mmCIF file of C-alpha atoms in Angstrom:
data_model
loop_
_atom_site.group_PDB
_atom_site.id
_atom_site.type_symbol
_atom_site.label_atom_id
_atom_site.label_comp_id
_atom_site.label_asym_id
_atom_site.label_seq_id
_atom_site.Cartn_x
_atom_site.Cartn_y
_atom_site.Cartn_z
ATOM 1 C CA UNK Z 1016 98.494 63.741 129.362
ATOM 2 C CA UNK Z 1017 101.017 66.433 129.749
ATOM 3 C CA UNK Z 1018 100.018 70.379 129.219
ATOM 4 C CA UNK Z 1019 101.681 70.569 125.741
ATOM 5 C CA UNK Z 1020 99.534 67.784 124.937
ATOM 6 C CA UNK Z 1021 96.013 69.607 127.015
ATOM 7 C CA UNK Z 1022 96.598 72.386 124.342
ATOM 8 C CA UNK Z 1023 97.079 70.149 121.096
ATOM 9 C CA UNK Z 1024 94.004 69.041 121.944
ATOM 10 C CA UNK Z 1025 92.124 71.742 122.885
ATOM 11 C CA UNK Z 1026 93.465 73.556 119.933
ATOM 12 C CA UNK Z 1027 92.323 70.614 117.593
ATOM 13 C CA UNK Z 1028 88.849 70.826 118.998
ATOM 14 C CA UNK Z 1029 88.112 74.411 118.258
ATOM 15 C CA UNK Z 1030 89.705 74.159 114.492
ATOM 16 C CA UNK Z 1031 87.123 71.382 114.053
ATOM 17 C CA UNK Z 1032 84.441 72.358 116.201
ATOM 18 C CA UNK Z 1033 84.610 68.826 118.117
ATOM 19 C CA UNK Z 1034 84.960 67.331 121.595
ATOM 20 C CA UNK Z 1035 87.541 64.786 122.177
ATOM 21 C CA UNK Z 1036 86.607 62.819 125.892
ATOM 22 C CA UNK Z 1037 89.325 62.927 128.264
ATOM 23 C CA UNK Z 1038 89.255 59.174 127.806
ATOM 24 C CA UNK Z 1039 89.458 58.978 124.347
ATOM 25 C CA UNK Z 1040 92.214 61.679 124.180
ATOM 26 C CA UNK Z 1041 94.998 59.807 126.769
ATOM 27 C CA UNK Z 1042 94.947 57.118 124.102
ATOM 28 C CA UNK Z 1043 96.343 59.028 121.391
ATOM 29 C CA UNK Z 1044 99.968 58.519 121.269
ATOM 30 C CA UNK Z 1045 100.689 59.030 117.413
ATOM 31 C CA UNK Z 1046 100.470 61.773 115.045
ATOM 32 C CA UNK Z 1047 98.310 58.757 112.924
ATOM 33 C CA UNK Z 1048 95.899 57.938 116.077
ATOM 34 C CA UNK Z 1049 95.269 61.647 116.064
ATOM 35 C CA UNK Z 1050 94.094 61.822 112.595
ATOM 36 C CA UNK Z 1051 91.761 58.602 113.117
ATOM 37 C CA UNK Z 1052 90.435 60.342 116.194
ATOM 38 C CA UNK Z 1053 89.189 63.421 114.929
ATOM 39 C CA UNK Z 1054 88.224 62.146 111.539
ATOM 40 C CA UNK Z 1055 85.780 59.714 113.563
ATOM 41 C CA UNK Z 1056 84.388 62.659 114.773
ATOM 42 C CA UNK Z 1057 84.079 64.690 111.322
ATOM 43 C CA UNK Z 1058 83.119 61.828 109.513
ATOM 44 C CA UNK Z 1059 79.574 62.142 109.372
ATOM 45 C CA UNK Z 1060 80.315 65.697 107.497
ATOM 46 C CA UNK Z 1061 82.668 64.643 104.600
ATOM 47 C CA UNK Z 1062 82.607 66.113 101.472
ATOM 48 C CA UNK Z 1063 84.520 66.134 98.093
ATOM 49 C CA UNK Z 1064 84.956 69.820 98.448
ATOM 50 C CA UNK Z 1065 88.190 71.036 98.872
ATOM 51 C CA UNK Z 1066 88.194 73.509 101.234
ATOM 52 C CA UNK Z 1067 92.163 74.467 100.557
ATOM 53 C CA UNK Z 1068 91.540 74.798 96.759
ATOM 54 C CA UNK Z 1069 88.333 77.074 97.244
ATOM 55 C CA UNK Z 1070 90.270 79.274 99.475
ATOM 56 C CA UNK Z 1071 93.017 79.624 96.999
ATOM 57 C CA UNK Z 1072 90.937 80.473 94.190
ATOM 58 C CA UNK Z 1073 89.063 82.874 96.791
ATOM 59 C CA UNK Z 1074 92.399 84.665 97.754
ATOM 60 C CA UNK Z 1075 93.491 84.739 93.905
ATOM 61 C CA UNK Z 1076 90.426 86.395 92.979
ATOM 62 C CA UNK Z 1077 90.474 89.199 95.491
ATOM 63 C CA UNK Z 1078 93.874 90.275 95.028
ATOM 64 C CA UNK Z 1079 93.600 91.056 91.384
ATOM 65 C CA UNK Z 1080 90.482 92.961 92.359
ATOM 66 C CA UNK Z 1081 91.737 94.690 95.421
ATOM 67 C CA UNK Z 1082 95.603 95.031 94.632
ATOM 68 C CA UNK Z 1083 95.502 94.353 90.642
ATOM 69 C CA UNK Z 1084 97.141 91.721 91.120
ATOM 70 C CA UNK Z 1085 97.434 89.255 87.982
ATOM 71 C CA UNK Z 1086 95.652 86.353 88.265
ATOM 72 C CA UNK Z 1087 98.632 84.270 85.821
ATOM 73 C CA UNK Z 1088 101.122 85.261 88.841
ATOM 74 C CA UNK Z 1089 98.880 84.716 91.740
ATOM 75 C CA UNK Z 1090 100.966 80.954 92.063
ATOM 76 C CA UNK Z 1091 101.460 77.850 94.420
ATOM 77 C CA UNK Z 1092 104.986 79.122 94.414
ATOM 78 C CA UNK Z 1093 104.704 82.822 94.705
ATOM 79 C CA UNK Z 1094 105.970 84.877 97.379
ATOM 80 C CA UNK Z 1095 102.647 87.018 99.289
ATOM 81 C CA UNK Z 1096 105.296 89.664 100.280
ATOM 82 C CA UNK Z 1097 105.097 90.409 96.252
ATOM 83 C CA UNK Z 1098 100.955 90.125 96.231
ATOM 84 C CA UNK Z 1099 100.156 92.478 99.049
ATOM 85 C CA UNK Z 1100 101.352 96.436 98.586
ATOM 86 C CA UNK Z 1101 103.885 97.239 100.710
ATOM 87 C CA UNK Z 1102 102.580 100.849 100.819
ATOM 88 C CA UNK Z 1103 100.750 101.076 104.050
ATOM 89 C CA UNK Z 1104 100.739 97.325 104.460
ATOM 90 C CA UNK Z 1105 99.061 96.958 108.269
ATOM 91 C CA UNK Z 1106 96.028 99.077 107.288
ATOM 92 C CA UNK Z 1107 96.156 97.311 103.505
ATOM 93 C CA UNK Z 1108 96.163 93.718 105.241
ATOM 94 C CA UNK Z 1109 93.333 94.729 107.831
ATOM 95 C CA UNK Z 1110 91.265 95.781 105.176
ATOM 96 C CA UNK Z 1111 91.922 92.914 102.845
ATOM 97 C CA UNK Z 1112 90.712 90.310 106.061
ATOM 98 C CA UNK Z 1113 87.659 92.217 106.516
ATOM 99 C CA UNK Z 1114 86.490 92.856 103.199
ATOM 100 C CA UNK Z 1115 86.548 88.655 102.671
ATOM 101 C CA UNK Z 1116 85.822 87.694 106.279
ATOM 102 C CA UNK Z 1117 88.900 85.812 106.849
ATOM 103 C CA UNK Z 1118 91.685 85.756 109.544
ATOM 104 C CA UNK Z 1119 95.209 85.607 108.210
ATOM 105 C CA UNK Z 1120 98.483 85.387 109.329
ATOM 106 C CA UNK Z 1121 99.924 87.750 112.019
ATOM 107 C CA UNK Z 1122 102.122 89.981 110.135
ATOM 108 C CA UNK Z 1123 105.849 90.089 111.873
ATOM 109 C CA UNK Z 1124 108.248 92.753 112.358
ATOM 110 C CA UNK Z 1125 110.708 94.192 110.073
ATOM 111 C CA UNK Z 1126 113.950 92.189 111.138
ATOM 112 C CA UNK Z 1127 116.076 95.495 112.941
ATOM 113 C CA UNK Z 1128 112.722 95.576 114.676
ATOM 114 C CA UNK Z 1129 112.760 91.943 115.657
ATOM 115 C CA UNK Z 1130 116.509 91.632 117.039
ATOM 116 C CA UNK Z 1131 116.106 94.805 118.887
ATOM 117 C CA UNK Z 1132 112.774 93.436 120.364
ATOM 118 C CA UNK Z 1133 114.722 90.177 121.108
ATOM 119 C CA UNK Z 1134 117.787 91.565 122.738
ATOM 120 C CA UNK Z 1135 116.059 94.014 124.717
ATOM 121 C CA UNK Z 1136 113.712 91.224 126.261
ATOM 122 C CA UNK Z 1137 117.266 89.038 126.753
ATOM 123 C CA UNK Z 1138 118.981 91.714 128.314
ATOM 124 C CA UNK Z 1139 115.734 92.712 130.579
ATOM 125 C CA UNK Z 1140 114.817 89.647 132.040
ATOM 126 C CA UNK Z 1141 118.173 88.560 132.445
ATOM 127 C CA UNK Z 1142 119.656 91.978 134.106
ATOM 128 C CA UNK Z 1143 115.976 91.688 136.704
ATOM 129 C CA UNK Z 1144 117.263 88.443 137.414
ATOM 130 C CA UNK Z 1145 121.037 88.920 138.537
ATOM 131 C CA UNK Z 1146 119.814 92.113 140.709
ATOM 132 C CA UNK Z 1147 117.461 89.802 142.178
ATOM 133 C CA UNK Z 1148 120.107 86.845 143.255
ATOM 134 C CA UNK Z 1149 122.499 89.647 143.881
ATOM 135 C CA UNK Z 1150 120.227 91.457 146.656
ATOM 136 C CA UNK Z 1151 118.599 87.965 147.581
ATOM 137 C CA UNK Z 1152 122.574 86.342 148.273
ATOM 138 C CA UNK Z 1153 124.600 88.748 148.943
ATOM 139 C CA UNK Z 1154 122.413 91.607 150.821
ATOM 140 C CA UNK Z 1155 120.119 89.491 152.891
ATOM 141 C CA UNK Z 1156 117.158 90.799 151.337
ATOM 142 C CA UNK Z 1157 113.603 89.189 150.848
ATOM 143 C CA UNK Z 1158 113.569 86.476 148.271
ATOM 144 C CA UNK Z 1159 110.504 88.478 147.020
ATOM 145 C CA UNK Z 1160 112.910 90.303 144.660
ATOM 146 C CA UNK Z 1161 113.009 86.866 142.334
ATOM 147 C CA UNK Z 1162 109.735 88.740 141.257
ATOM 148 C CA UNK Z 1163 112.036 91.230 139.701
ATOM 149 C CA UNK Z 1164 112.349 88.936 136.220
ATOM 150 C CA UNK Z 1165 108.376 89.273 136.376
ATOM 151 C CA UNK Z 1166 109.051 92.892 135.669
ATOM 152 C CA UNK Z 1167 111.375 92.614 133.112
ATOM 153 C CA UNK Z 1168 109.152 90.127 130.842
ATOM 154 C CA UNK Z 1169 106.102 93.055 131.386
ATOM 155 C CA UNK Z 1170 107.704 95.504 129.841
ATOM 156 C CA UNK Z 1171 108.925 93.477 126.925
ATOM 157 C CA UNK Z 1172 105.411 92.753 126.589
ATOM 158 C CA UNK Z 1173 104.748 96.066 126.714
ATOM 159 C CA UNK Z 1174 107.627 96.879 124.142
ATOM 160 C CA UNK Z 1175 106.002 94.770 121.614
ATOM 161 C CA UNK Z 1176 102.913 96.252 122.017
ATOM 162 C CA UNK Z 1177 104.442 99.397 121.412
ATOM 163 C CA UNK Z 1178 106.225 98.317 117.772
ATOM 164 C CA UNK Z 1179 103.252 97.050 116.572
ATOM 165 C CA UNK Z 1180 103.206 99.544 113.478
ATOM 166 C CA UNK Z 1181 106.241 97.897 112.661
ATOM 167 C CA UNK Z 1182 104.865 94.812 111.674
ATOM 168 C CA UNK Z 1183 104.841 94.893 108.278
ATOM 169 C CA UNK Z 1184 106.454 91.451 107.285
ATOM 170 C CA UNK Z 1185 104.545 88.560 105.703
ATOM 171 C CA UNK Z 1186 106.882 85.872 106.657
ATOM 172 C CA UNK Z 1187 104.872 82.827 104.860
ATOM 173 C CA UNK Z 1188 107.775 82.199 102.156
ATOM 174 C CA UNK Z 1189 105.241 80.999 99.696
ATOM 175 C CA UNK Z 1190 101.377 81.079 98.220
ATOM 176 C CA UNK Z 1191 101.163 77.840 99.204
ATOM 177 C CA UNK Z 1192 102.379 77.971 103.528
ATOM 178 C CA UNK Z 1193 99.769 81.429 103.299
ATOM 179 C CA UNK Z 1194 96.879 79.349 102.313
ATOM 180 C CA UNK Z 1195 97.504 76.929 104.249
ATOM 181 C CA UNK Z 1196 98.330 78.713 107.393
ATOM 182 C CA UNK Z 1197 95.010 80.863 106.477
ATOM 183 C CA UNK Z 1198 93.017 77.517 106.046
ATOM 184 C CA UNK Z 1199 93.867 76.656 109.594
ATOM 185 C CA UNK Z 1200 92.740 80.172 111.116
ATOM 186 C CA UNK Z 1201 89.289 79.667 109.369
ATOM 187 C CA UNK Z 1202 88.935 76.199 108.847
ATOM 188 C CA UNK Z 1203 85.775 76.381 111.625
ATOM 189 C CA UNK Z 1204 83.987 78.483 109.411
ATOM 190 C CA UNK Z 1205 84.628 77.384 105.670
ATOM 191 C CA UNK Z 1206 84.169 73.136 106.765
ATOM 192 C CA UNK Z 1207 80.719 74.436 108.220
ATOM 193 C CA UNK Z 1208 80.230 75.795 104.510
ATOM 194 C CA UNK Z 1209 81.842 72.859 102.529
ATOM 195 C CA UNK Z 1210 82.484 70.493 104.723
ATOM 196 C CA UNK Z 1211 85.870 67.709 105.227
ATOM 197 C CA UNK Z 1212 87.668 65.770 103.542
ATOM 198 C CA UNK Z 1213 90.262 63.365 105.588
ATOM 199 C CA UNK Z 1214 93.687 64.227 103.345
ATOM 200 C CA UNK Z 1215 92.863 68.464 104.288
ATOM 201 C CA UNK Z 1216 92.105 67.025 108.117
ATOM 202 C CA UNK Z 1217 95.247 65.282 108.290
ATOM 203 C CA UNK Z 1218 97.284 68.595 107.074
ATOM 204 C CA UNK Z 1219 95.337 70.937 109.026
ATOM 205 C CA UNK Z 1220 96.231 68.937 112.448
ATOM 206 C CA UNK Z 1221 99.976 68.763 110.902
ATOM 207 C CA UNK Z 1222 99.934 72.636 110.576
ATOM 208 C CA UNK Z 1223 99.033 72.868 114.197
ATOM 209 C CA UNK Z 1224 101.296 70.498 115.499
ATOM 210 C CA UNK Z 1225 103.887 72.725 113.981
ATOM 211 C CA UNK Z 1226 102.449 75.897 115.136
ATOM 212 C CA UNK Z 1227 101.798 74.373 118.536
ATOM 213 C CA UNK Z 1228 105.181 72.147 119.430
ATOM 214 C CA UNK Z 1229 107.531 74.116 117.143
ATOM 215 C CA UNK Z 1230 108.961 70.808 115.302
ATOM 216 C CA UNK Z 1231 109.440 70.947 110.922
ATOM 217 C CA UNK Z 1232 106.288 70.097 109.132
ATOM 218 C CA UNK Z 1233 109.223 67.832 107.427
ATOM 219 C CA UNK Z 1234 109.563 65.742 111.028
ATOM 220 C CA UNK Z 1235 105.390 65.048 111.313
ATOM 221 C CA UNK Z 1236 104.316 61.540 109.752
ATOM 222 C CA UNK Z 1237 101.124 58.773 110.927
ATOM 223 C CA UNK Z 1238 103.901 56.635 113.042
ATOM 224 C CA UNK Z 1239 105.802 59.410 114.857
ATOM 225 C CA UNK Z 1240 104.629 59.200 118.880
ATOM 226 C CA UNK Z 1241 103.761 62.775 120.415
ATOM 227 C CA UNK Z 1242 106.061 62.294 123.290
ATOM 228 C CA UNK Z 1243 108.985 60.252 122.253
ATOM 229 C CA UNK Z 1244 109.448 61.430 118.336
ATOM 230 C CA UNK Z 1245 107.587 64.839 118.955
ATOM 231 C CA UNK Z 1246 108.750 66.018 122.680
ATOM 232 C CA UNK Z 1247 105.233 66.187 123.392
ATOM 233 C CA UNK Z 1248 104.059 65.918 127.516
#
């Protein structure tokens, strides 16, 4: 197993609160051996529950008392950038995750924000690293100043940290991706409460596939092989 794979894993396991042997894990080399996998595992706590539709309804009902909200809008198909006030969103969206225990979505930056952020990383990292071949080729200087990029991705790090108040985006395009995206962030807690079914398993370890590798929800299906459908190592 390659690292990308080490990390599907490992993220797998602590969404489900499960250990998958070493053993058992280098054999999974489809997206449908990795549902079988951990649904052996869960199968002992099924349930007809549906964890998905309880944390809809759950969402629904604390937006129209927090925000209002109506509950004949609060859709499948509705866009959360319209639910949650844009007034003082940050402090509006902590309060909203502690007030019903969950963990949602990272909010993102406004887009100026985001290209500035982007560019500024681009232009850092890759301005540390031409001063460093420069001094390293052509002044005879320690090849310790390759370290120089190092630099350059700290204080983009550092940059980010320092826009945070700008992140003010919910960039979920629909109800729907926000509950499930949600789901995934506290699926630990509310399967421990209602417990699994396998057609929310196998979505859940799609959603984390996609937030792992990077690949369209779209692209994931039982067949598809981790490394040669997925770029998986």
């Amino acid at each position: 197993m390659g690292l990308d794979s080490v990390e599907l894993v490992l993220k797998i396991e602590k969404c489900f609160d499960i250990t998958i042997p070493d053993q058992e894990a280098e054999k999974i080399t489809t997206v449908g051996k990795m549902y079988d996998v951990v649904w052996q595992h869960l199968e002992g706590k099924s349930s007809n529950k549906c964890n998905s539709q309880i944390l809809f309804y759950r969402l629904r009902k604390a937006a129209a008392e927090i925000f209002n909200f109506p509950k004949q809008q609060f859709l499948l198909d509705a866009v959360p950038e319209d639910v949650f006030p844009k007034e003082n969103r940050r402090e509006v969206y902590k309060l909203f995750s502690k007030d019903n225990n969950l963990s949602l979505p990272n909010l993102k930056l406004t887009k100026p924000w985001a290209i500035f952020l982007s560019l500024f990383g681009l232009i850092t990292v890759l301005g540390t690293l031409i001063c460093a071949i420069i001094f390293v080729n052509f002044c005879d200087n320690s090849k310790w100043f390759f370290l120089f990029p190092i630099s350059g991705l700290l204080l983009t790090s550092l940059l980010s940290k320092a826009v945070d108040t700008k992140r003010i985006i919910i960039s979920e395009n629909t109800v729907r991706i926000f509950v499930e995206k949600t789901l995934v962030l506290n699926y630990e807690k509310l399967s421990k409460e209602n417990g699994y079914n396998r057609k929310e398993v196998e979505m859940i370890i799609n959603q984390i596939i996609v937030d792992k590798i990077g690949v369209d929800e779209d692209e994931i299906s039982p067949e598809k092989s981790f490394a040669d459908d997925l770029g998986v190592n």
